[in-house]
PDB file of C-alpha atoms and ligand atoms in Angstrom:
ATOM      1  CA  MET H  20       6.222  19.592  10.975  1.00  0.00           C
ATOM      2  CA  THR H  21       6.594  15.718  12.229  1.00  0.00           C
ATOM      3  CA  ALA H  22       6.552  12.893   9.643  1.00  0.00           C
ATOM      4  CA  ILE H  23       8.109   9.657  11.636  1.00  0.00           C
ATOM      5  CA  GLU H  24       7.234  10.161  15.833  1.00  0.00           C
ATOM      6  CA  VAL H  25       7.853   6.714  17.657  1.00  0.00           C
ATOM      7  CA  ARG H  26       6.917   6.521  21.423  1.00  0.00           C
ATOM      8  CA  GLY H  27       7.297   3.516  23.898  1.00  0.00           C
ATOM      9  CA  LEU H  28       7.453   1.388  20.892  1.00  0.00           C
ATOM     10  CA  ARG H  29       8.498  -3.013  22.051  1.00  0.00           C
ATOM     11  CA  TYR H  30       8.535  -5.941  20.814  1.00  0.00           C
ATOM     12  CA  SER H  31       9.351  -9.249  21.586  1.00  0.00           C
ATOM     13  CA  TYR H  32      10.130 -12.349  19.868  1.00  0.00           C
ATOM     14  CA  GLY H  33       8.598 -15.535  22.688  1.00  0.00           C
ATOM     15  CA  GLU H  34      10.325 -14.105  25.502  1.00  0.00           C
ATOM     16  CA  PHE H  35      13.065 -12.071  23.966  1.00  0.00           C
ATOM     17  CA  ALA H  36      12.506  -7.875  23.978  1.00  0.00           C
ATOM     18  CA  ALA H  37      13.912  -6.994  20.797  1.00  0.00           C
ATOM     19  CA  VAL H  38      12.687  -3.568  21.216  1.00  0.00           C
ATOM     20  CA  SER H  39      11.886  -2.526  24.382  1.00  0.00           C
ATOM     21  CA  GLY H  40      10.957   0.911  24.543  1.00  0.00           C
ATOM     22  CA  VAL H  41      12.193   2.780  22.139  1.00  0.00           C
ATOM     23  CA  ASP H  42      11.340   6.568  21.024  1.00  0.00           C
ATOM     24  CA  PHE H  43      12.742   8.938  18.543  1.00  0.00           C
ATOM     25  CA  THR H  44      11.096  11.823  16.129  1.00  0.00           C
ATOM     26  CA  VAL H  45      12.012  12.033  12.443  1.00  0.00           C
ATOM     27  CA  ARG H  46      10.837  15.492  11.110  1.00  0.00           C
ATOM     28  CA  SER H  47       9.567  16.192   7.505  1.00  0.00           C
ATOM     29  CA  GLY H  48      12.594  17.294   5.137  1.00  0.00           C
ATOM     30  CA  GLU H  49      15.478  15.176   7.196  1.00  0.00           C
ATOM     31  CA  ILE H  50      17.460  12.168   7.705  1.00  0.00           C
ATOM     32  CA  LEU H  51      17.499  10.780  10.903  1.00  0.00           C
ATOM     33  CA  ALA H  52      20.181   7.759  10.519  1.00  0.00           C
ATOM     34  CA  LEU H  53      19.292   4.957  13.225  1.00  0.00           C
ATOM     35  CA  LEU H  54      22.514   3.246  14.539  1.00  0.00           C
ATOM     36  CA  GLY H  55      23.347   0.142  15.822  1.00  0.00           C
ATOM     37  CA  THR H  56      24.955  -2.147  17.416  1.00  0.00           C
ATOM     38  CA  ASN H  57      24.296  -6.067  15.438  1.00  0.00           C
ATOM     39  CA  GLY H  58      21.282  -7.294  16.662  1.00  0.00           C
ATOM     40  CA  ALA H  59      20.288  -4.445  18.726  1.00  0.00           C
ATOM     41  CA  GLY H  60      16.835  -4.477  16.741  1.00  0.00           C
ATOM     42  CA  LYS H  61      16.867  -1.777  14.149  1.00  0.00           C
ATOM     43  CA  THR H  62      15.083  -4.050  11.751  1.00  0.00           C
ATOM     44  CA  THR H  63      12.460  -5.122  13.773  1.00  0.00           C
ATOM     45  CA  THR H  64      11.833  -1.090  15.018  1.00  0.00           C
ATOM     46  CA  LEU H  65      11.941  -0.304  11.058  1.00  0.00           C
ATOM     47  CA  GLU H  66       9.369  -3.385   9.923  1.00  0.00           C
ATOM     48  CA  MET H  67       6.767  -1.654  12.343  1.00  0.00           C
ATOM     49  CA  VAL H  68       7.127   1.716  11.292  1.00  0.00           C
ATOM     50  CA  GLN H  69       5.973   0.612   8.005  1.00  0.00           C
ATOM     51  CA  GLY H  70       3.411  -1.256   9.748  1.00  0.00           C
ATOM     52  CA  PHE H  71       4.795  -5.280   8.957  1.00  0.00           C
ATOM     53  CA  ARG H  72       4.813  -6.180  12.680  1.00  0.00           C
ATOM     54  CA  ARG H  73       2.670  -5.372  15.432  1.00  0.00           C
ATOM     55  CA  PRO H  74       3.717  -3.645  18.136  1.00  0.00           C
ATOM     56  CA  ASP H  75       3.900  -4.742  21.857  1.00  0.00           C
ATOM     57  CA  GLY H  76       3.056  -1.747  22.941  1.00  0.00           C
ATOM     58  CA  GLY H  77       3.740   1.662  22.567  1.00  0.00           C
ATOM     59  CA  SER H  78       2.849   3.709  19.720  1.00  0.00           C
ATOM     60  CA  VAL H  79       4.347   4.384  16.139  1.00  0.00           C
ATOM     61  CA  SER H  80       2.951   8.199  14.075  1.00  0.00           C
ATOM     62  CA  VAL H  81       3.778   7.715  10.230  1.00  0.00           C
ATOM     63  CA  LEU H  82       2.177  11.481   8.513  1.00  0.00           C
ATOM     64  CA  GLY H  83      -0.300  10.564  11.063  1.00  0.00           C
ATOM     65  CA  HIS H  84      -1.328   7.657  10.812  1.00  0.00           C
ATOM     66  CA  ASP H  85      -1.105   4.717  12.256  1.00  0.00           C
ATOM     67  CA  PRO H  86       0.963   2.876   9.658  1.00  0.00           C
ATOM     68  CA  PHE H  87      -0.056  -1.296  11.034  1.00  0.00           C
ATOM     69  CA  ARG H  88      -3.789  -0.647  11.069  1.00  0.00           C
ATOM     70  CA  SER H  89      -4.174   2.252   8.618  1.00  0.00           C
ATOM     71  CA  ARG H  90      -1.528   0.418   6.162  1.00  0.00           C
ATOM     72  CA  THR H  91      -4.011   1.885   2.828  1.00  0.00           C
ATOM     73  CA  ALA H  92      -3.317   5.046   4.347  1.00  0.00           C
ATOM     74  CA  VAL H  93      -0.137   5.261   4.544  1.00  0.00           C
ATOM     75  CA  LYS H  94       1.576   3.060   2.013  1.00  0.00           C
ATOM     76  CA  PRO H  95       1.026   4.613  -1.173  1.00  0.00           C
ATOM     77  CA  ARG H  96       2.947   7.460   1.058  1.00  0.00           C
ATOM     78  CA  VAL H  97       5.990   5.956   2.053  1.00  0.00           C
ATOM     79  CA  GLY H  98       8.726   4.026   0.030  1.00  0.00           C
ATOM     80  CA  VAL H  99      10.792   1.299   1.454  1.00  0.00           C
ATOM     81  CA  MET H 100      14.083   0.029   0.329  1.00  0.00           C
ATOM     82  CA  LEU H 101      14.461  -3.541   2.413  1.00  0.00           C
ATOM     83  CA  GLN H 102      18.141  -5.578   2.841  1.00  0.00           C
ATOM     84  CA  GLU H 103      17.592  -7.826   0.447  1.00  0.00           C
ATOM     85  CA  ALA H 104      15.356  -6.864  -3.445  1.00  0.00           C
ATOM     86  CA  GLY H 105      13.395  -9.480  -4.884  1.00  0.00           C
ATOM     87  CA  LEU H 106      14.815  -8.390  -8.174  1.00  0.00           C
ATOM     88  CA  VAL H 107      14.074 -10.589 -12.047  1.00  0.00           C
ATOM     89  CA  ALA H 108      17.828 -11.387 -13.180  1.00  0.00           C
ATOM     90  CA  GLU H 109      16.766 -11.824 -16.601  1.00  0.00           C
ATOM     91  CA  LEU H 110      14.964  -8.410 -17.115  1.00  0.00           C
ATOM     92  CA  THR H 111      16.607  -5.499 -18.165  1.00  0.00           C
ATOM     93  CA  VAL H 112      17.147  -2.338 -16.067  1.00  0.00           C
ATOM     94  CA  ALA H 113      14.416  -0.406 -18.010  1.00  0.00           C
ATOM     95  CA  GLU H 114      11.577  -3.404 -17.220  1.00  0.00           C
ATOM     96  CA  THR H 115      12.025  -3.492 -14.053  1.00  0.00           C
ATOM     97  CA  VAL H 116      11.213  -0.489 -13.137  1.00  0.00           C
ATOM     98  CA  ARG H 117       8.057  -0.480 -15.944  1.00  0.00           C
ATOM     99  CA  LEU H 118       7.411  -3.663 -14.130  1.00  0.00           C
ATOM    100  CA  TRP H 119       6.988  -1.967 -10.601  1.00  0.00           C
ATOM    101  CA  ALA H 120       5.202   1.939 -12.232  1.00  0.00           C
ATOM    102  CA  GLY H 121       2.323  -0.817 -12.918  1.00  0.00           C
ATOM    103  CA  LEU H 122       2.260  -2.308  -8.900  1.00  0.00           C
ATOM    104  CA  SER H 123       2.606   1.607  -7.988  1.00  0.00           C
ATOM    105  CA  SER H 124      -0.402   3.581  -7.451  1.00  0.00           C
ATOM    106  CA  ARG H 125       2.323   6.386  -7.277  1.00  0.00           C
ATOM    107  CA  ARG H 126       3.254   8.226 -11.018  1.00  0.00           C
ATOM    108  CA  ASP H 127       6.540   8.539 -12.350  1.00  0.00           C
ATOM    109  CA  ASP H 128       8.769   8.683 -15.882  1.00  0.00           C
ATOM    110  CA  VAL H 129      11.155   5.929 -15.629  1.00  0.00           C
ATOM    111  CA  ASP H 130      13.717   8.019 -17.624  1.00  0.00           C
ATOM    112  CA  ASP H 131      13.572  10.824 -14.873  1.00  0.00           C
ATOM    113  CA  VAL H 132      13.686   7.874 -12.599  1.00  0.00           C
ATOM    114  CA  LEU H 133      16.778   6.069 -14.084  1.00  0.00           C
ATOM    115  CA  ASP H 134      18.470   9.494 -14.701  1.00  0.00           C
ATOM    116  CA  ARG H 135      18.096  10.225 -10.899  1.00  0.00           C
ATOM    117  CA  VAL H 136      20.182   6.952 -10.059  1.00  0.00           C
ATOM    118  CA  GLU H 137      22.172   7.325 -12.647  1.00  0.00           C
ATOM    119  CA  LEU H 138      21.168   4.367 -13.902  1.00  0.00           C
ATOM    120  CA  SER H 139      19.988   5.944 -17.704  1.00  0.00           C
ATOM    121  CA  HIS H 140      22.865   4.313 -19.240  1.00  0.00           C
ATOM    122  CA  ARG H 141      22.017   0.819 -17.854  1.00  0.00           C
ATOM    123  CA  ALA H 142      18.440   0.744 -19.043  1.00  0.00           C
ATOM    124  CA  GLY H 143      18.957  -1.761 -21.438  1.00  0.00           C
ATOM    125  CA  VAL H 144      21.548  -4.174 -19.185  1.00  0.00           C
ATOM    126  CA  ALA H 145      20.633  -7.361 -17.445  1.00  0.00           C
ATOM    127  CA  VAL H 146      19.187  -7.015 -13.704  1.00  0.00           C
ATOM    128  CA  GLU H 147      22.253 -10.113 -13.272  1.00  0.00           C
ATOM    129  CA  LYS H 148      24.611  -7.856 -14.851  1.00  0.00           C
ATOM    130  CA  LEU H 149      24.737  -5.120 -12.150  1.00  0.00           C
ATOM    131  CA  SER H 150      27.459  -4.090 -10.656  1.00  0.00           C
ATOM    132  CA  GLY H 151      26.517  -4.262  -6.548  1.00  0.00           C
ATOM    133  CA  GLY H 152      26.280  -0.832  -6.070  1.00  0.00           C
ATOM    134  CA  GLU H 153      23.890  -0.728 -10.225  1.00  0.00           C
ATOM    135  CA  ARG H 154      21.989  -2.780  -8.578  1.00  0.00           C
ATOM    136  CA  ARG H 155      21.606  -1.204  -4.942  1.00  0.00           C
ATOM    137  CA  ARG H 156      20.375   2.148  -6.342  1.00  0.00           C
ATOM    138  CA  LEU H 157      17.880  -0.412  -8.774  1.00  0.00           C
ATOM    139  CA  ASP H 158      16.365  -0.614  -5.324  1.00  0.00           C
ATOM    140  CA  PHE H 159      15.766   3.066  -4.670  1.00  0.00           C
ATOM    141  CA  ALA H 160      14.611   4.008  -7.638  1.00  0.00           C
ATOM    142  CA  LEU H 161      11.774   1.280  -6.927  1.00  0.00           C
ATOM    143  CA  ALA H 162      11.086   2.525  -3.269  1.00  0.00           C
ATOM    144  CA  THR H 163      11.315   6.142  -5.191  1.00  0.00           C
ATOM    145  CA  TRP H 164       9.532   5.463  -7.481  1.00  0.00           C
ATOM    146  CA  GLY H 165       6.426   8.516  -7.439  1.00  0.00           C
ATOM    147  CA  ARG H 166       8.626  10.737  -5.054  1.00  0.00           C
ATOM    148  CA  PRO H 167       7.162   9.305  -1.596  1.00  0.00           C
ATOM    149  CA  GLU H 168       7.023  11.509   1.032  1.00  0.00           C
ATOM    150  CA  VAL H 169       8.651   9.779   3.407  1.00  0.00           C
ATOM    151  CA  VAL H 170      11.224   7.030   2.552  1.00  0.00           C
ATOM    152  CA  ILE H 171      12.916   4.149   4.584  1.00  0.00           C
ATOM    153  CA  LEU H 172      15.766   2.491   3.973  1.00  0.00           C
ATOM    154  CA  ASP H 173      17.666  -0.361   5.566  1.00  0.00           C
ATOM    155  CA  GLU H 174      21.294  -0.507   5.473  1.00  0.00           C
ATOM    156  CA  PRO H 175      21.335   0.691   2.163  1.00  0.00           C
ATOM    157  CA  THR H 176      24.915   0.527   1.308  1.00  0.00           C
ATOM    158  CA  THR H 177      25.897  -2.512   3.316  1.00  0.00           C
ATOM    159  CA  GLY H 178      28.477  -4.482   1.022  1.00  0.00           C
ATOM    160  CA  LEU H 179      29.257  -2.155  -0.933  1.00  0.00           C
ATOM    161  CA  ASP H 180      32.697  -0.621  -2.423  1.00  0.00           C
ATOM    162  CA  PRO H 181      33.622   2.521  -1.370  1.00  0.00           C
ATOM    163  CA  GLU H 182      32.835   4.217  -4.864  1.00  0.00           C
ATOM    164  CA  SER H 183      29.654   3.527  -5.179  1.00  0.00           C
ATOM    165  CA  ARG H 184      28.825   3.762  -1.374  1.00  0.00           C
ATOM    166  CA  GLN H 185      29.923   7.466  -2.003  1.00  0.00           C
ATOM    167  CA  ARG H 186      27.756   7.331  -5.480  1.00  0.00           C
ATOM    168  CA  MET H 187      24.569   5.927  -3.480  1.00  0.00           C
ATOM    169  CA  TRP H 188      25.115   8.774  -0.846  1.00  0.00           C
ATOM    170  CA  LYS H 189      24.826  11.428  -3.263  1.00  0.00           C
ATOM    171  CA  VAL H 190      21.753  10.115  -4.533  1.00  0.00           C
ATOM    172  CA  ILE H 191      19.984  10.286  -1.005  1.00  0.00           C
ATOM    173  CA  ALA H 192      21.269  13.344   0.026  1.00  0.00           C
ATOM    174  CA  GLY H 193      19.593  14.381  -3.755  1.00  0.00           C
ATOM    175  CA  LEU H 194      16.384  12.992  -2.331  1.00  0.00           C
ATOM    176  CA  ARG H 195      16.689  14.845   0.941  1.00  0.00           C
ATOM    177  CA  ASP H 196      17.336  18.075  -1.073  1.00  0.00           C
ATOM    178  CA  ALA H 197      14.148  17.280  -2.967  1.00  0.00           C
ATOM    179  CA  GLY H 198      12.076  17.741   0.851  1.00  0.00           C
ATOM    180  CA  ARG H 199      12.008  14.001   1.652  1.00  0.00           C
ATOM    181  CA  THR H 200      11.774  13.146   4.684  1.00  0.00           C
ATOM    182  CA  ILE H 201      13.917   9.271   4.943  1.00  0.00           C
ATOM    183  CA  LEU H 202      14.463   7.275   7.812  1.00  0.00           C
ATOM    184  CA  LEU H 203      17.707   4.809   6.866  1.00  0.00           C
ATOM    185  CA  THR H 204      19.699   2.243   9.206  1.00  0.00           C
ATOM    186  CA  THR H 205      23.300   2.043   8.753  1.00  0.00           C
ATOM    187  CA  HIS H 206      26.219   0.225  10.344  1.00  0.00           C
ATOM    188  CA  TYR H 207      28.738   2.723   9.566  1.00  0.00           C
ATOM    189  CA  LEU H 208      29.469   5.678  11.306  1.00  0.00           C
ATOM    190  CA  GLU H 209      30.485   7.911   8.409  1.00  0.00           C
ATOM    191  CA  GLU H 210      27.644   7.414   6.174  1.00  0.00           C
ATOM    192  CA  ALA H 211      25.804   9.186   9.298  1.00  0.00           C
ATOM    193  CA  GLU H 212      28.539  10.879   9.695  1.00  0.00           C
ATOM    194  CA  ALA H 213      27.578  12.064   5.302  1.00  0.00           C
ATOM    195  CA  LEU H 214      24.019  12.377   5.917  1.00  0.00           C
ATOM    196  CA  ALA H 215      22.317  12.467   9.150  1.00  0.00           C
ATOM    197  CA  ASP H 216      20.520  15.809   9.979  1.00  0.00           C
ATOM    198  CA  ARG H 217      19.960  13.794  13.517  1.00  0.00           C
ATOM    199  CA  VAL H 218      21.296  10.303  14.641  1.00  0.00           C
ATOM    200  CA  ALA H 219      19.997   7.930  16.980  1.00  0.00           C
ATOM    201  CA  ILE H 220      22.091   5.166  18.776  1.00  0.00           C
ATOM    202  CA  MET H 221      20.275   1.500  19.206  1.00  0.00           C
ATOM    203  CA  HIS H 222      21.420  -0.848  21.935  1.00  0.00           C
ATOM    204  CA  GLU H 223      19.917  -4.369  23.167  1.00  0.00           C
ATOM    205  CA  GLY H 224      16.250  -2.487  21.724  1.00  0.00           C
ATOM    206  CA  ALA H 225      16.948   0.731  23.043  1.00  0.00           C
ATOM    207  CA  ILE H 226      18.047   4.128  22.352  1.00  0.00           C
ATOM    208  CA  SER H 227      21.130   5.045  24.115  1.00  0.00           C
ATOM    209  CA  VAL H 228      21.983   8.673  23.112  1.00  0.00           C
ATOM    210  CA  ALA H 229      19.830  10.554  19.795  1.00  0.00           C
ATOM    211  CA  GLY H 230      20.756  14.317  18.573  1.00  0.00           C
ATOM    212  CA  THR H 231      22.151  16.473  15.989  1.00  0.00           C
ATOM    213  CA  LEU H 232      25.710  15.009  15.777  1.00  0.00           C
ATOM    214  CA  ASP H 233      26.981  18.021  17.016  1.00  0.00           C
ATOM    215  CA  GLU H 234      24.439  17.631  19.962  1.00  0.00           C
ATOM    216  CA  VAL H 235      25.898  13.504  20.314  1.00  0.00           C
ATOM    217  CA  LEU H 236      29.622  14.621  20.118  1.00  0.00           C
ATOM    218  CA  GLY H 237      29.956  17.661  22.165  1.00  0.00           C
ATOM    219  CA  ALA H 238      28.148  15.336  24.888  1.00  0.00           C
ATOM    220  CA  HIS H 239      31.074  12.983  24.897  1.00  0.00           C
ATOM    221  CA  PRO H 240      34.979  14.214  25.817  1.00  0.00           C
ATOM    222  CA  ALA H 241      37.054  16.032  22.640  1.00  0.00           C
ATOM    223  CA  ARG H 242      40.989  15.243  23.191  1.00  0.00           C
ATOM    224  CA  ILE H 243      43.787  17.628  23.078  1.00  0.00           C
ATOM    225  CA  THR H 244      46.761  15.913  22.754  1.00  0.00           C
ATOM    226  CA  ALA H 245      50.317  18.165  22.680  1.00  0.00           C
ATOM    227  CA  ARG H 246      54.081  17.154  23.766  1.00  0.00           C
ATOM    228  CA  VAL H 247      55.403  19.431  26.556  1.00  0.00           C
ATOM    229  CA  PRO H 248      59.216  20.079  27.445  1.00  0.00           C
ATOM    230  CA  ALA H 249      59.868  16.776  30.078  1.00  0.00           C
ATOM    231  CA  GLU H 250      60.555  20.243  33.074  1.00  0.00           C
ATOM    232  CA  LEU H 251      56.996  21.954  32.449  1.00  0.00           C
ATOM    233  CA  ALA H 252      54.826  18.891  32.312  1.00  0.00           C
ATOM    234  CA  GLY H 253      53.769  19.381  36.485  1.00  0.00           C
ATOM    235  CA  SER H 254      53.354  22.721  35.793  1.00  0.00           C
ATOM    236  CA  LEU H 255      50.323  22.675  33.284  1.00  0.00           C
ATOM    237  CA  PRO H 256      47.308  25.168  33.918  1.00  0.00           C
ATOM    238  CA  PRO H 257      44.930  23.888  35.790  1.00  0.00           C
ATOM    239  CA  LEU H 258      42.136  22.883  33.143  1.00  0.00           C
ATOM    240  CA  ARG H 259      38.490  22.461  33.529  1.00  0.00           C
ATOM    241  CA  GLY H 260      39.234  18.547  31.630  1.00  0.00           C
ATOM    242  CA  SER H 261      41.556  15.871  32.962  1.00  0.00           C
ATOM    243  CA  VAL H 262      45.209  15.500  32.489  1.00  0.00           C
ATOM    244  CA  SER H 263      46.981  12.976  31.719  1.00  0.00           C
ATOM    245  CA  VAL H 264      50.834  12.582  31.150  1.00  0.00           C
ATOM    246  CA  THR H 265      52.743   9.889  29.462  1.00  0.00           C
ATOM    247  CA  GLY H 266      55.731   9.102  29.113  1.00  0.00           C
ATOM    248  CA  GLY H 267      56.821  12.961  30.996  1.00  0.00           C
ATOM    249  CA  THR H 268      56.315  14.576  27.388  1.00  0.00           C
ATOM    250  CA  ASP H 269      52.927  13.001  26.310  1.00  0.00           C
ATOM    251  CA  VAL H 270      49.492  14.931  27.320  1.00  0.00           C
ATOM    252  CA  LEU H 271      46.346  14.207  26.523  1.00  0.00           C
ATOM    253  CA  VAL H 272      43.375  15.975  27.759  1.00  0.00           C
ATOM    254  CA  GLN H 273      39.871  14.628  27.548  1.00  0.00           C
ATOM    255  CA  THR H 274      37.651  17.343  27.949  1.00  0.00           C
ATOM    256  CA  VAL H 275      33.504  18.837  27.146  1.00  0.00           C
ATOM    257  CA  GLU H 276      34.781  22.256  27.273  1.00  0.00           C
ATOM    258  CA  LEU H 277      37.949  22.279  24.407  1.00  0.00           C
ATOM    259  CA  GLN H 278      37.178  25.576  23.841  1.00  0.00           C
ATOM    260  CA  SER H 279      37.964  27.122  26.935  1.00  0.00           C
ATOM    261  CA  ASP H 280      40.745  24.531  27.790  1.00  0.00           C
ATOM    262  CA  LEU H 281      41.984  24.316  23.980  1.00  0.00           C
ATOM    263  CA  SER H 282      43.143  28.685  24.912  1.00  0.00           C
ATOM    264  CA  ASP H 283      43.849  28.084  28.248  1.00  0.00           C
ATOM    265  CA  LEU H 284      46.747  25.329  27.075  1.00  0.00           C
ATOM    266  CA  LEU H 285      47.293  27.893  24.178  1.00  0.00           C
ATOM    267  CA  ARG H 286      47.745  30.810  26.752  1.00  0.00           C
ATOM    268  CA  TRP H 287      50.046  29.088  29.259  1.00  0.00           C
ATOM    269  CA  ALA H 288      52.353  27.655  26.522  1.00  0.00           C
ATOM    270  CA  GLU H 289      52.278  31.436  25.307  1.00  0.00           C
ATOM    271  CA  SER H 290      53.060  32.831  28.415  1.00  0.00           C
ATOM    272  CA  ALA H 291      56.712  29.846  29.329  1.00  0.00           C
ATOM    273  CA  GLY H 292      57.662  30.448  25.601  1.00  0.00           C
ATOM    274  CA  VAL H 293      56.892  26.399  24.971  1.00  0.00           C
ATOM    275  CA  ARG H 294      56.327  25.417  21.865  1.00  0.00           C
ATOM    276  CA  LEU H 295      53.401  22.439  22.080  1.00  0.00           C
ATOM    277  CA  GLY H 296      54.616  19.343  20.162  1.00  0.00           C
ATOM    278  CA  GLY H 297      52.383  17.509  18.154  1.00  0.00           C
ATOM    279  CA  LEU H 298      49.304  19.730  18.756  1.00  0.00           C
ATOM    280  CA  THR H 299      45.998  18.300  18.050  1.00  0.00           C
ATOM    281  CA  ALA H 300      42.193  19.145  19.559  1.00  0.00           C
ATOM    282  CA  SER H 301      39.391  16.933  17.689  1.00  0.00           C
ATOM    283  CA  GLN H 302      36.069  16.488  18.602  1.00  0.00           C
ATOM    284  CA  ALA H 303      35.264  12.670  19.546  1.00  0.00           C
ATOM    285  CA  SER H 304      33.860  10.596  16.382  1.00  0.00           C
ATOM    286  CA  LEU H 305      31.050   8.654  16.009  1.00  0.00           C
ATOM    287  CA  HIS H 306      33.221   6.003  16.472  1.00  0.00           C
ATOM    288  CA  GLU H 307      34.638   6.567  20.051  1.00  0.00           C
ATOM    289  CA  ILE H 308      30.974   6.881  20.931  1.00  0.00           C
ATOM    290  CA  PHE H 309      29.343   3.546  19.593  1.00  0.00           C
ATOM    291  CA  LEU H 310      32.266   1.567  21.645  1.00  0.00           C
ATOM    292  CA  ALA H 311      30.979   3.432  25.286  1.00  0.00           C
ATOM    293  CA  ILE H 312      27.724   2.528  24.216  1.00  0.00           C
ATOM    294  CA  GLY H 313      29.051  -1.225  23.553  1.00  0.00           C
ATOM    295  CA  ALA H 314      31.577  -0.060  27.150  1.00  0.00           C
ATOM    296  CA  ASP H 315      28.784   0.734  29.287  1.00  0.00           C
ATOM    297  CA  ARG H 316      26.719  -2.729  29.383  1.00  0.00           C
TER     298      ARG H 316
HETATM  299  N1  ATP U 408      12.125 -13.935  13.725  1.00  0.00           N
HETATM  300  C1  ATP U 408      12.952 -13.997  14.999  1.00  0.00           C
HETATM  301  N2  ATP U 408      13.435 -14.844  15.648  1.00  0.00           N
HETATM  302  C2  ATP U 408      13.338 -14.390  16.708  1.00  0.00           C
HETATM  303  N3  ATP U 408      14.566 -13.492  16.902  1.00  0.00           N
HETATM  304  C3  ATP U 408      14.519 -12.450  15.928  1.00  0.00           C
HETATM  305  C4  ATP U 408      13.512 -12.757  15.189  1.00  0.00           C
HETATM  306  N4  ATP U 408      14.793 -11.683  14.448  1.00  0.00           N
HETATM  307  C5  ATP U 408      15.311 -10.649  14.919  1.00  0.00           C
HETATM  308  N5  ATP U 408      15.348 -11.774  15.817  1.00  0.00           N
HETATM  309  C6  ATP U 408      16.516 -10.871  17.101  1.00  0.00           C
HETATM  310  O1  ATP U 408      16.257 -10.131  17.722  1.00  0.00           O
HETATM  311  C7  ATP U 408      17.057  -8.957  17.627  1.00  0.00           C
HETATM  312  C8  ATP U 408      16.533  -7.682  17.282  1.00  0.00           C
HETATM  313  O2  ATP U 408      16.980  -8.249  15.304  1.00  0.00           O
HETATM  314  P1  ATP U 408      16.998  -7.014  14.135  1.00  0.00           P
HETATM  315  O3  ATP U 408      16.911  -7.763  13.189  1.00  0.00           O
HETATM  316  O4  ATP U 408      15.677  -6.582  14.727  1.00  0.00           O
HETATM  317  O5  ATP U 408      18.830  -5.958  14.414  1.00  0.00           O
HETATM  318  P2  ATP U 408      18.810  -5.094  13.595  1.00  0.00           P
HETATM  319  O6  ATP U 408      19.731  -4.298  14.994  1.00  0.00           O
HETATM  320  O7  ATP U 408      18.046  -5.104  12.513  1.00  0.00           O
HETATM  321  O8  ATP U 408      20.759  -6.339  13.298  1.00  0.00           O
HETATM  322  P3  ATP U 408      21.674  -6.141  11.784  1.00  0.00           P
HETATM  323  O9  ATP U 408      22.335  -5.081  12.310  1.00  0.00           O
HETATM  324  O10 ATP U 408      22.653  -7.434  12.289  1.00  0.00           O
HETATM  325  O11 ATP U 408      20.466  -6.517  11.199  1.00  0.00           O
HETATM  326  C9  ATP U 408      18.139  -9.681  18.074  1.00  0.00           C
HETATM  327  O12 ATP U 408      18.640 -10.331  19.356  1.00  0.00           O
HETATM  328  C10 ATP U 408      18.017 -11.140  16.961  1.00  0.00           C
HETATM  329  O13 ATP U 408      18.316 -11.706  17.259  1.00  0.00           O
END
């Protein structure tokens, strides 16, 4: 089932087209990571998905409703964590959650929520005394109060240290495991790799690449590297990918047929009695894909 459907979405700030024809789908119970270069239009897109901003064109459907026209129908079912949260510095963690509980139409339990975000031991601590990671988990607790069906997270781990980031990933994965649908934006490729069922990479207002991680990675050439004796470098077998040899011995194969090219190369080495030095075979990384998208434009 589809939880969020975005079709042909457009938005301009004056003359500047920040979002120019964006399409993506988030299925129920999955995490979609919207990745992008700076200023790609991710936040503007999220604001339209939340119903904060009226699209200039195209359509958004969240749980079957237009979030701009039917805000009252959509809002109780969607939790949102923005980049900046307006927490009150003097309130404790538990007071903050209780205050939020009074404002929300959703029902939940303060102890349970703090437990889910690993903040039970900090319940009596003032917000101003929390670490950056704890603050973000408190933001997350508020966004997910009452376990909304859809959760939107705008750069949930920006600025956090690696340990805090991993803790947040665990909490986000827990939410997905509880059956919730999550749309998140991130600058961190490893975050998408760790969490996302599918990714969509945005660049200059449009989606450049989308799919499961395997699909996105599989569409870009993988790499095989190996060292061969100089006298045999000229008699490599024919491969589907492109082959280059540097320094007379260092072979690089870039291929979308990793498995068959690797087995052809290994078979050739076996029959020629050659030991391949420094043999590696790896899929393209999201990082390489990101760089390729930026370079194409
Ligand atoms: N209020 C505004 N007025 C004019 N231009 C804006 C406004 N808000 C955003 N923009 C521009 O629209 C483009 C898209 O911005 P947006 O914040 O949606 O991108 P983003 O992908 O979320 O970027 P980042 O990752 O840096 O947060 C950027 O070029 C930005 O400068």
